[in-house]
Coordinates of C-alpha atoms and ligand atoms in Angstrom, one line a residue:
M254 CA -16.0 7.3 -18.6
S255 CA -16.1 11.0 -18.2
E256 CA -13.0 13.0 -17.3
L257 CA -12.7 14.1 -13.7
R258 CA -10.5 16.9 -12.4
F259 CA -9.6 17.3 -8.7
P260 CA -9.3 20.6 -7.0
E261 CA -6.2 22.7 -7.4
N262 CA -3.7 21.9 -4.7
F263 CA -5.2 18.5 -4.1
V264 CA -2.5 16.4 -2.4
W265 CA -1.4 13.3 -4.2
G266 CA 0.8 10.9 -2.4
A267 CA 1.4 7.5 -0.9
A268 CA 1.7 6.0 2.5
T269 CA 3.8 3.5 4.4
A270 CA 4.6 2.6 8.0
A271 CA 7.9 2.1 9.8
Y272 CA 7.7 -1.5 10.9
Q273 CA 6.2 -2.5 7.6
I274 CA 9.1 -1.3 5.4
E275 CA 12.2 -0.2 7.4
G276 CA 13.9 -3.4 8.5
A277 CA 17.2 -2.6 10.2
A278 CA 15.5 -3.8 13.4
R279 CA 18.7 -3.5 15.5
D280 CA 20.5 -0.7 13.7
D281 CA 21.6 2.5 15.4
G282 CA 20.3 1.5 18.8
R283 CA 16.7 0.7 17.9
G284 CA 15.0 -1.1 20.7
P285 CA 12.4 -3.9 20.4
S286 CA 8.7 -3.1 19.8
I287 CA 5.6 -5.2 20.6
W288 CA 5.6 -6.2 16.9
D289 CA 9.1 -7.7 17.2
T290 CA 7.8 -9.7 20.0
F291 CA 4.5 -10.6 18.4
S292 CA 6.0 -11.6 15.1
R293 CA 8.3 -14.0 17.0
T294 CA 5.4 -15.6 18.8
P295 CA 4.6 -18.9 17.1
G296 CA 1.4 -18.8 15.1
K297 CA 0.8 -15.1 15.2
V298 CA 2.2 -14.0 11.9
Y299 CA 2.0 -15.9 8.6
Q300 CA 5.0 -18.3 8.4
G301 CA 6.7 -16.5 11.2
H302 CA 7.5 -13.5 9.0
T303 CA 9.0 -10.5 10.9
G304 CA 9.9 -6.9 10.1
D305 CA 13.6 -7.5 10.7
V306 CA 14.5 -6.8 7.1
A307 CA 11.2 -5.9 5.4
C308 CA 11.9 -3.6 2.4
D309 CA 15.3 -2.5 3.9
H310 CA 14.0 1.0 3.4
Y311 CA 16.2 2.2 6.3
H312 CA 19.2 1.7 4.0
R313 CA 17.5 2.2 0.7
Y314 CA 15.4 5.3 1.5
A315 CA 17.2 7.6 -1.0
D316 CA 16.5 5.3 -3.9
D317 CA 12.9 4.9 -2.7
V318 CA 12.4 8.6 -2.5
A319 CA 13.9 9.0 -6.0
L320 CA 11.3 6.6 -7.3
M321 CA 8.6 8.5 -5.5
A322 CA 9.8 11.6 -7.2
E323 CA 9.9 9.8 -10.6
L324 CA 6.2 8.8 -10.1
G325 CA 5.4 12.5 -9.3
L326 CA 4.3 12.0 -5.7
R327 CA 3.7 15.3 -4.0
A328 CA 3.4 13.9 -0.5
Y329 CA 4.7 10.9 1.4
R330 CA 3.2 9.7 4.6
F331 CA 5.6 7.7 6.8
S332 CA 5.6 6.8 10.4
V333 CA 8.3 7.3 13.0
A334 CA 9.3 4.2 15.0
W335 CA 9.1 5.1 18.6
P336 CA 11.6 2.3 19.5
R337 CA 14.2 4.0 17.4
I338 CA 13.7 7.3 19.3
Q339 CA 13.3 5.9 22.8
P340 CA 14.7 2.3 22.6
D341 CA 13.6 1.4 26.1
G342 CA 10.5 3.5 26.2
T343 CA 10.9 6.1 28.8
G344 CA 14.7 6.6 28.6
P345 CA 16.8 9.2 26.9
V346 CA 16.2 10.1 23.3
N347 CA 18.5 8.3 20.9
P348 CA 19.8 10.8 18.4
R349 CA 20.8 8.2 15.9
G350 CA 17.2 7.1 15.6
L351 CA 16.2 10.7 14.9
D352 CA 19.0 11.0 12.4
F353 CA 17.3 8.6 10.0
Y354 CA 14.1 10.6 9.9
D355 CA 16.1 13.8 9.5
R356 CA 17.8 12.4 6.4
L357 CA 14.6 11.0 5.1
T358 CA 12.8 14.4 5.6
D359 CA 15.6 16.3 3.8
T360 CA 15.7 13.8 1.0
L361 CA 11.9 14.2 0.5
L362 CA 12.1 18.0 0.5
E363 CA 15.0 18.0 -1.9
R364 CA 12.8 16.1 -4.3
G365 CA 9.8 18.4 -3.7
I366 CA 7.8 15.8 -1.7
D367 CA 5.9 17.0 1.3
P368 CA 6.6 14.8 4.4
I369 CA 3.5 13.8 6.4
V370 CA 4.5 12.3 9.7
T371 CA 2.6 9.7 11.7
L372 CA 4.0 9.4 15.2
Y373 CA 2.5 6.0 16.0
H374 CA 1.8 3.2 13.6
W375 CA 1.5 0.4 16.1
D376 CA 5.2 -0.3 17.0
L377 CA 5.0 0.4 20.7
P378 CA 8.4 0.0 22.5
Q379 CA 8.3 -3.4 24.2
A380 CA 9.3 -1.7 27.5
F381 CA 5.7 -0.3 27.6
G382 CA 4.3 -3.6 26.4
D383 CA 5.9 -5.1 29.5
R384 CA 3.9 -2.7 31.6
G385 CA 0.5 -3.3 30.0
G386 CA 0.9 -1.3 26.8
W387 CA -2.0 0.9 26.1
T388 CA -4.0 -0.5 29.1
N389 CA -1.5 1.5 31.2
R390 CA -2.4 5.2 31.4
D391 CA 1.3 6.1 31.7
T392 CA 1.8 5.0 28.0
A393 CA -0.4 8.0 27.0
E394 CA 1.7 10.4 29.0
H395 CA 5.0 9.0 27.6
F396 CA 3.6 9.3 24.1
A397 CA 3.4 13.1 24.4
T398 CA 7.1 13.2 25.6
Y399 CA 8.1 11.2 22.6
A400 CA 6.0 13.3 20.2
T401 CA 7.8 16.4 21.6
A402 CA 11.2 14.9 21.0
V403 CA 10.4 14.1 17.3
Y404 CA 8.9 17.5 16.8
A405 CA 12.0 19.1 18.2
R406 CA 14.1 17.5 15.5
L407 CA 11.8 17.6 12.5
G408 CA 9.3 20.4 13.3
D409 CA 11.2 23.0 11.3
R410 CA 10.6 21.0 8.1
V411 CA 7.6 18.9 8.7
G412 CA 4.2 20.7 8.4
T413 CA 1.7 17.9 8.9
W414 CA 1.6 15.8 12.1
T415 CA -0.6 12.8 12.7
T416 CA -0.6 11.4 16.2
L417 CA -2.0 7.9 15.8
N418 CA -2.8 5.6 13.0
E419 CA -6.0 3.7 13.3
P420 CA -6.4 3.5 17.1
W421 CA -9.3 1.1 16.4
C422 CA -6.8 -1.5 15.3
S423 CA -4.4 -0.8 18.1
A424 CA -7.1 -1.3 20.7
Y425 CA -9.5 -3.9 19.3
L426 CA -7.1 -6.0 17.3
G427 CA -4.3 -5.7 19.8
Y428 CA -6.4 -6.3 23.0
G429 CA -9.8 -7.6 21.7
N430 CA -9.4 -10.4 19.2
G431 CA -5.6 -10.6 19.6
V432 CA -4.9 -10.7 15.8
H433 CA -2.4 -7.8 16.2
A434 CA 0.3 -7.1 18.8
P435 CA 0.3 -7.5 21.7
G436 CA -2.2 -10.3 21.0
E437 CA -4.5 -10.1 24.0
Q438 CA -8.1 -11.2 24.1
D439 CA -9.6 -9.2 26.8
P440 CA -12.7 -7.0 26.2
A441 CA -12.1 -4.8 29.2
A442 CA -8.5 -4.2 28.1
A443 CA -9.7 -3.3 24.6
F444 CA -11.9 -0.5 25.9
T445 CA -9.3 0.7 28.3
A446 CA -6.8 0.9 25.4
V447 CA -9.3 2.9 23.3
H448 CA -9.4 5.5 26.0
H449 CA -5.7 5.6 26.6
L450 CA -5.0 5.9 22.9
L451 CA -7.4 8.8 22.6
L452 CA -5.8 10.4 25.7
G453 CA -2.3 9.9 24.2
H454 CA -3.6 11.6 21.1
G455 CA -4.9 14.5 23.2
L456 CA -1.7 14.9 25.2
A457 CA 0.5 14.6 22.1
A458 CA -1.6 17.1 20.1
R459 CA -1.4 19.6 23.0
A460 CA 2.3 19.1 23.2
L461 CA 2.8 19.5 19.4
R462 CA 0.7 22.6 19.3
A463 CA 2.6 24.1 22.2
A464 CA 5.8 23.4 20.4
G465 CA 4.5 25.3 17.3
A466 CA 3.1 22.5 15.0
R467 CA 1.0 24.0 12.1
T468 CA -1.2 21.1 11.2
V469 CA -2.1 18.5 13.8
G470 CA -4.4 15.6 13.2
I471 CA -5.1 11.9 13.7
T472 CA -5.9 9.1 11.2
L473 CA -8.9 6.9 11.8
N474 CA -10.2 3.9 9.9
P475 CA -13.9 4.6 10.2
A476 CA -16.3 1.8 9.0
D477 CA -19.1 2.2 6.6
V478 CA -21.5 0.0 8.5
L479 CA -24.6 -1.2 6.7
P480 CA -27.6 -3.4 7.5
A481 CA -27.9 -6.8 5.8
D482 CA -31.6 -5.9 5.4
P483 CA -32.3 -2.2 5.1
Q484 CA -36.0 -2.9 6.2
S485 CA -35.0 -4.7 9.4
A486 CA -35.2 -2.9 12.7
A487 CA -33.0 -5.6 14.3
D488 CA -30.3 -4.9 11.7
A489 CA -30.6 -1.2 12.2
A490 CA -29.9 -1.8 15.9
A491 CA -26.9 -3.8 15.0
V492 CA -25.6 -1.1 12.8
R493 CA -26.1 1.4 15.6
L494 CA -24.1 -0.8 18.0
V495 CA -21.2 -1.5 15.6
D496 CA -21.1 2.1 14.4
G497 CA -20.9 3.1 18.1
L498 CA -18.0 0.8 18.8
H499 CA -16.1 1.5 15.6
N500 CA -16.9 5.1 14.7
R501 CA -18.6 7.2 17.3
I502 CA -16.3 5.9 20.2
F503 CA -13.5 7.8 18.4
F504 CA -15.3 10.6 16.5
D505 CA -17.4 11.9 19.3
P506 CA -14.7 12.4 21.9
L507 CA -12.4 13.9 19.2
L508 CA -14.9 16.1 17.5
A509 CA -18.1 16.3 19.5
G510 CA -17.0 16.8 23.0
G511 CA -17.2 13.4 24.6
Y512 CA -18.2 9.7 24.4
P513 CA -21.8 9.1 23.3
D514 CA -24.2 7.8 26.0
D515 CA -25.1 4.6 24.2
V516 CA -21.5 3.7 23.8
R517 CA -20.7 4.5 27.4
E518 CA -23.5 2.3 28.6
H519 CA -22.3 -0.6 26.4
V520 CA -18.7 -0.2 27.7
A521 CA -20.0 0.0 31.3
R522 CA -21.6 -3.5 30.9
I523 CA -18.1 -4.9 30.2
V524 CA -15.8 -2.8 32.3
E525 CA -16.4 0.0 34.9
P526 CA -14.9 2.9 33.0
T527 CA -12.9 4.3 35.9
F528 CA -10.1 4.9 33.4
I529 CA -12.0 7.9 32.1
R530 CA -10.9 10.6 34.4
D531 CA -12.2 14.2 34.8
G532 CA -10.7 16.4 32.2
D533 CA -9.8 13.6 29.8
E534 CA -12.6 14.3 27.4
K535 CA -11.8 18.0 27.3
L536 CA -8.2 17.2 26.4
I537 CA -9.2 14.7 23.7
A538 CA -11.6 17.2 22.2
A539 CA -9.1 19.9 21.6
P540 CA -9.5 21.0 18.0
I541 CA -7.6 19.3 15.2
D542 CA -6.6 20.7 11.8
L543 CA -6.9 17.6 9.7
L544 CA -8.6 14.2 9.9
G545 CA -7.0 11.3 8.1
I546 CA -9.4 8.7 6.8
N547 CA -8.3 5.2 5.9
Y548 CA -10.9 3.3 3.9
Y549 CA -10.7 -0.2 2.4
A550 CA -14.1 -2.0 2.6
P551 CA -17.6 -1.7 4.0
T552 CA -19.0 -3.8 6.9
Y553 CA -22.4 -5.5 6.7
V554 CA -24.2 -6.6 9.9
A555 CA -27.4 -8.2 11.0
G556 CA -29.1 -8.1 14.4
R557 CA -29.5 -11.6 15.6
P558 CA -29.7 -13.1 19.1
D559 CA -27.7 -16.1 17.9
G560 CA -25.1 -13.8 16.2
A561 CA -21.5 -14.8 17.0
G562 CA -20.4 -11.1 17.1
D563 CA -16.7 -10.5 16.8
A564 CA -14.1 -10.2 19.5
A565 CA -12.9 -7.1 17.8
Y566 CA -16.2 -5.5 18.8
P567 CA -16.5 -6.5 22.5
G568 CA -20.0 -7.3 23.6
T569 CA -21.4 -8.0 20.2
D570 CA -21.8 -11.7 20.7
G571 CA -25.5 -12.7 21.0
A572 CA -26.4 -9.5 19.2
V573 CA -24.6 -9.1 15.9
H574 CA -24.0 -11.3 13.0
F575 CA -21.2 -10.0 10.8
V576 CA -22.1 -10.9 7.3
P577 CA -19.3 -12.6 5.5
P578 CA -18.0 -10.5 2.6
A579 CA -19.5 -11.4 -0.8
G580 CA -19.1 -10.2 -4.4
P581 CA -15.8 -9.0 -5.8
L582 CA -13.1 -9.3 -3.1
T583 CA -9.5 -8.3 -2.8
E584 CA -6.9 -10.9 -1.8
M585 CA -7.5 -9.9 1.8
G586 CA -11.0 -11.1 1.4
W587 CA -12.3 -7.6 1.7
M588 CA -15.3 -6.4 -0.3
I589 CA -14.7 -3.9 -3.1
E590 CA -17.3 -1.2 -2.7
P591 CA -16.1 2.3 -3.7
A592 CA -19.5 3.8 -2.9
G593 CA -18.8 3.1 0.7
L594 CA -16.0 5.7 0.6
T595 CA -18.4 8.4 -0.7
R596 CA -20.9 7.5 2.0
L597 CA -18.3 7.6 4.7
L598 CA -16.8 10.9 3.7
E599 CA -20.2 12.6 3.4
R600 CA -21.3 11.2 6.7
I601 CA -18.2 12.5 8.5
A602 CA -18.5 15.9 6.9
T603 CA -22.2 16.1 7.9
D604 CA -21.9 14.7 11.4
Y605 CA -18.6 16.3 12.3
P606 CA -18.4 19.4 10.2
G607 CA -15.6 21.8 10.0
V608 CA -12.6 19.5 9.8
P609 CA -10.7 19.1 6.6
L610 CA -10.3 15.5 5.5
M611 CA -7.6 13.6 3.8
I612 CA -7.7 10.0 2.6
T613 CA -4.5 8.8 4.3
E614 CA -4.8 5.2 3.1
N615 CA -6.7 3.4 0.4
G616 CA -5.6 0.5 -1.8
A617 CA -5.8 -3.2 -2.3
A618 CA -3.9 -6.4 -2.1
F619 CA -4.0 -8.6 -5.2
P620 CA -1.8 -11.5 -6.1
D621 CA 0.9 -10.2 -8.4
K622 CA 4.3 -11.3 -9.5
A623 CA 7.3 -9.6 -11.1
G624 CA 10.4 -11.1 -12.5
S625 CA 11.0 -13.9 -14.9
D626 CA 8.1 -15.8 -13.4
S627 CA 5.7 -13.0 -14.1
P628 CA 2.9 -13.9 -16.5
D629 CA 3.3 -10.5 -18.0
G630 CA 6.9 -11.0 -18.9
P631 CA 10.2 -10.2 -17.1
G632 CA 10.0 -7.3 -14.8
Q633 CA 6.4 -6.5 -15.4
V634 CA 3.4 -6.4 -13.1
I635 CA 0.2 -5.6 -15.0
D636 CA -2.1 -5.2 -12.0
T637 CA -5.3 -4.2 -13.8
D638 CA -7.3 -5.3 -10.8
R639 CA -5.5 -2.8 -8.5
I640 CA -5.9 0.0 -11.1
A641 CA -9.6 -0.7 -11.3
Y642 CA -9.8 -0.6 -7.5
L643 CA -7.9 2.7 -7.2
D644 CA -9.8 4.2 -10.2
G645 CA -13.2 3.3 -8.6
H646 CA -12.2 4.8 -5.2
L647 CA -10.8 8.0 -6.7
R648 CA -14.1 8.4 -8.5
A649 CA -15.9 7.9 -5.2
A650 CA -13.7 10.4 -3.5
H651 CA -14.3 12.9 -6.3
E652 CA -18.0 12.3 -5.9
A653 CA -17.7 13.2 -2.3
I654 CA -15.9 16.4 -3.2
S655 CA -18.6 17.4 -5.7
R656 CA -21.2 16.9 -2.9
G657 CA -19.3 19.5 -0.8
V658 CA -16.9 17.4 1.3
D659 CA -13.7 19.3 2.1
L660 CA -11.3 16.6 1.0
R661 CA -7.7 17.8 0.7
G662 CA -5.8 14.8 -0.6
Y663 CA -5.4 11.1 -1.4
L664 CA -2.6 8.9 -0.3
V665 CA -2.5 5.4 -1.8
W666 CA -1.7 2.4 0.4
S667 CA 1.0 1.6 -0.3
F668 CA 4.0 3.0 -2.0
M669 CA 5.5 -0.5 -2.1
D670 CA 4.7 -4.0 -1.1
N671 CA 5.5 -4.5 2.6
F672 CA 5.0 -6.5 5.8
E673 CA 1.3 -6.8 6.0
W674 CA 1.1 -7.4 9.8
A675 CA -0.4 -10.8 10.7
E676 CA -0.4 -11.7 7.0
G677 CA 3.4 -11.2 6.7
Y678 CA 4.7 -10.6 3.2
R679 CA 2.2 -12.7 1.4
K680 CA -0.3 -9.8 0.8
R681 CA 1.0 -7.2 -1.6
F682 CA -0.6 -3.7 -1.4
G683 CA 2.2 -1.8 -3.2
I684 CA 2.0 0.2 -6.5
V685 CA 5.7 -0.7 -6.5
H686 CA 6.6 -4.4 -6.5
V687 CA 9.3 -5.6 -4.1
D688 CA 11.3 -8.7 -4.7
Y689 CA 12.2 -9.6 -1.1
L690 CA 15.1 -11.8 -2.2
T691 CA 16.9 -9.1 -4.1
Q692 CA 15.1 -6.0 -2.7
R693 CA 14.5 -5.0 -6.3
R694 CA 11.7 -2.4 -6.8
T695 CA 9.6 -2.6 -9.9
P696 CA 6.8 -0.1 -10.5
K697 CA 3.6 -1.9 -11.3
A698 CA 1.3 -0.8 -14.0
S699 CA -0.7 0.9 -11.2
A700 CA 2.3 3.1 -10.4
R701 CA 2.5 4.3 -14.0
W702 CA -1.3 4.8 -14.0
Y703 CA -1.1 6.8 -10.8
Q704 CA 1.7 8.9 -12.2
E705 CA -0.6 9.8 -15.0
V706 CA -3.4 10.6 -12.6
I707 CA -1.2 12.9 -10.7
S708 CA 0.2 14.7 -13.7
R709 CA -3.4 15.3 -15.0
N710 CA -4.8 16.0 -11.6
G711 CA -7.6 13.8 -12.5
L712 CA -8.9 10.7 -14.2
Ligands
LIG167 C1 -4.3 -0.5 7.6 C2 -3.0 -0.2 8.2 C3 -1.9 -0.3 7.2 C4 -2.0 -1.4 6.3 C5 -3.4 -1.4 5.6 C6 -3.6 -2.5 4.6 O1 -5.2 -0.9 8.6 O2 -3.0 1.1 8.7 O3 -0.7 -0.4 8.0 O4 -1.7 -2.6 6.9 O5 -4.4 -1.5 6.6

């Protein structure tokens, strides 16, 4: 294959999230989050796994950062655990919680790695969970207060601020199909949560900006939605509906001034949207400096009156059939289709021009082993399937750049194996293997491959 070079100053890095790696669930005054509660609810997470210990990154961060530096990472996207900062939600700021991120930030900077902070990666303080979580408008207001507190401590050293990670998941998996915390299955709650998450973004972005933040953005997980049959009008209608619920319900208020009419009408059939108040959309539409894109797999749909729909897309039953993934799949059962990334990036750049993009997550779970039981020998993980996945998606990203998309960087998901939400520890996304018994880290072949990509700034 031909050699590809990325633009100068292209940001190469990796991403993680607090609850997935930190552990130390009770250390230094951390309060409980909805994920602590959810993972303890029987039947919600694979084999009752929790984030109590996870990768113990809270105690091992210095070694982890040293490994990141060894691999040549230029940026590291991590999230701040709100329950460390405000253990009971609204109460006073806990300085010991901030201390950890302070140390982490300094350690990254000492190693020449740029910190990219995500303020919310799903671990809502349980205190808010008790009051309706994101269905309660107050949560959005409090989110801005929390954002201000984190900025006050780290803002002198952190340049890039992301408000939310994948509000689609928080709203639709948390309140629609109940696969994520808090595990509710209530279509009206799901749409209410969508709006309050966006409002929380708007309020936090305004607060960050007022405090002096340079680069403020949000990370979405837009779907590349495709028709099962490109000739079918019914399938095209299904694409339009799912695209509205997955993509335009977020993109339009953030980047085009407000919710699209067709999405509003769909929502109004399920819940009277009284939660959208005058002025909200204006707040949500305040300009952002960077849009984070997480991409894993495409979504194929067909328009069918007998379609079962999906509770993660409220109101799609009796209209949409979600086509089961086929072809090469990752261990998550997700389709491998790098072209979807090119399509998505181009579409966003075309429909919502003017915002620089960054791939804030992309990667794959595959079954791999390290240690004496590894088929590749002691301490080795030869994950050629992951390398192929990453290679394909980097080529797809490069293709988007060559077609004019303003793509600023690529962050692999994930730096290391971690707690994969409802799947617990059984799904491994890391380029670094974690042995959860010993907490030993072993760079996989993909980590060495990525190191090479970064040092050449290309493939
Ligand atoms: C994304 C999440 C991330 C991780 C990957 C596999 O939806 O943002 O935390 O779980 O999926």
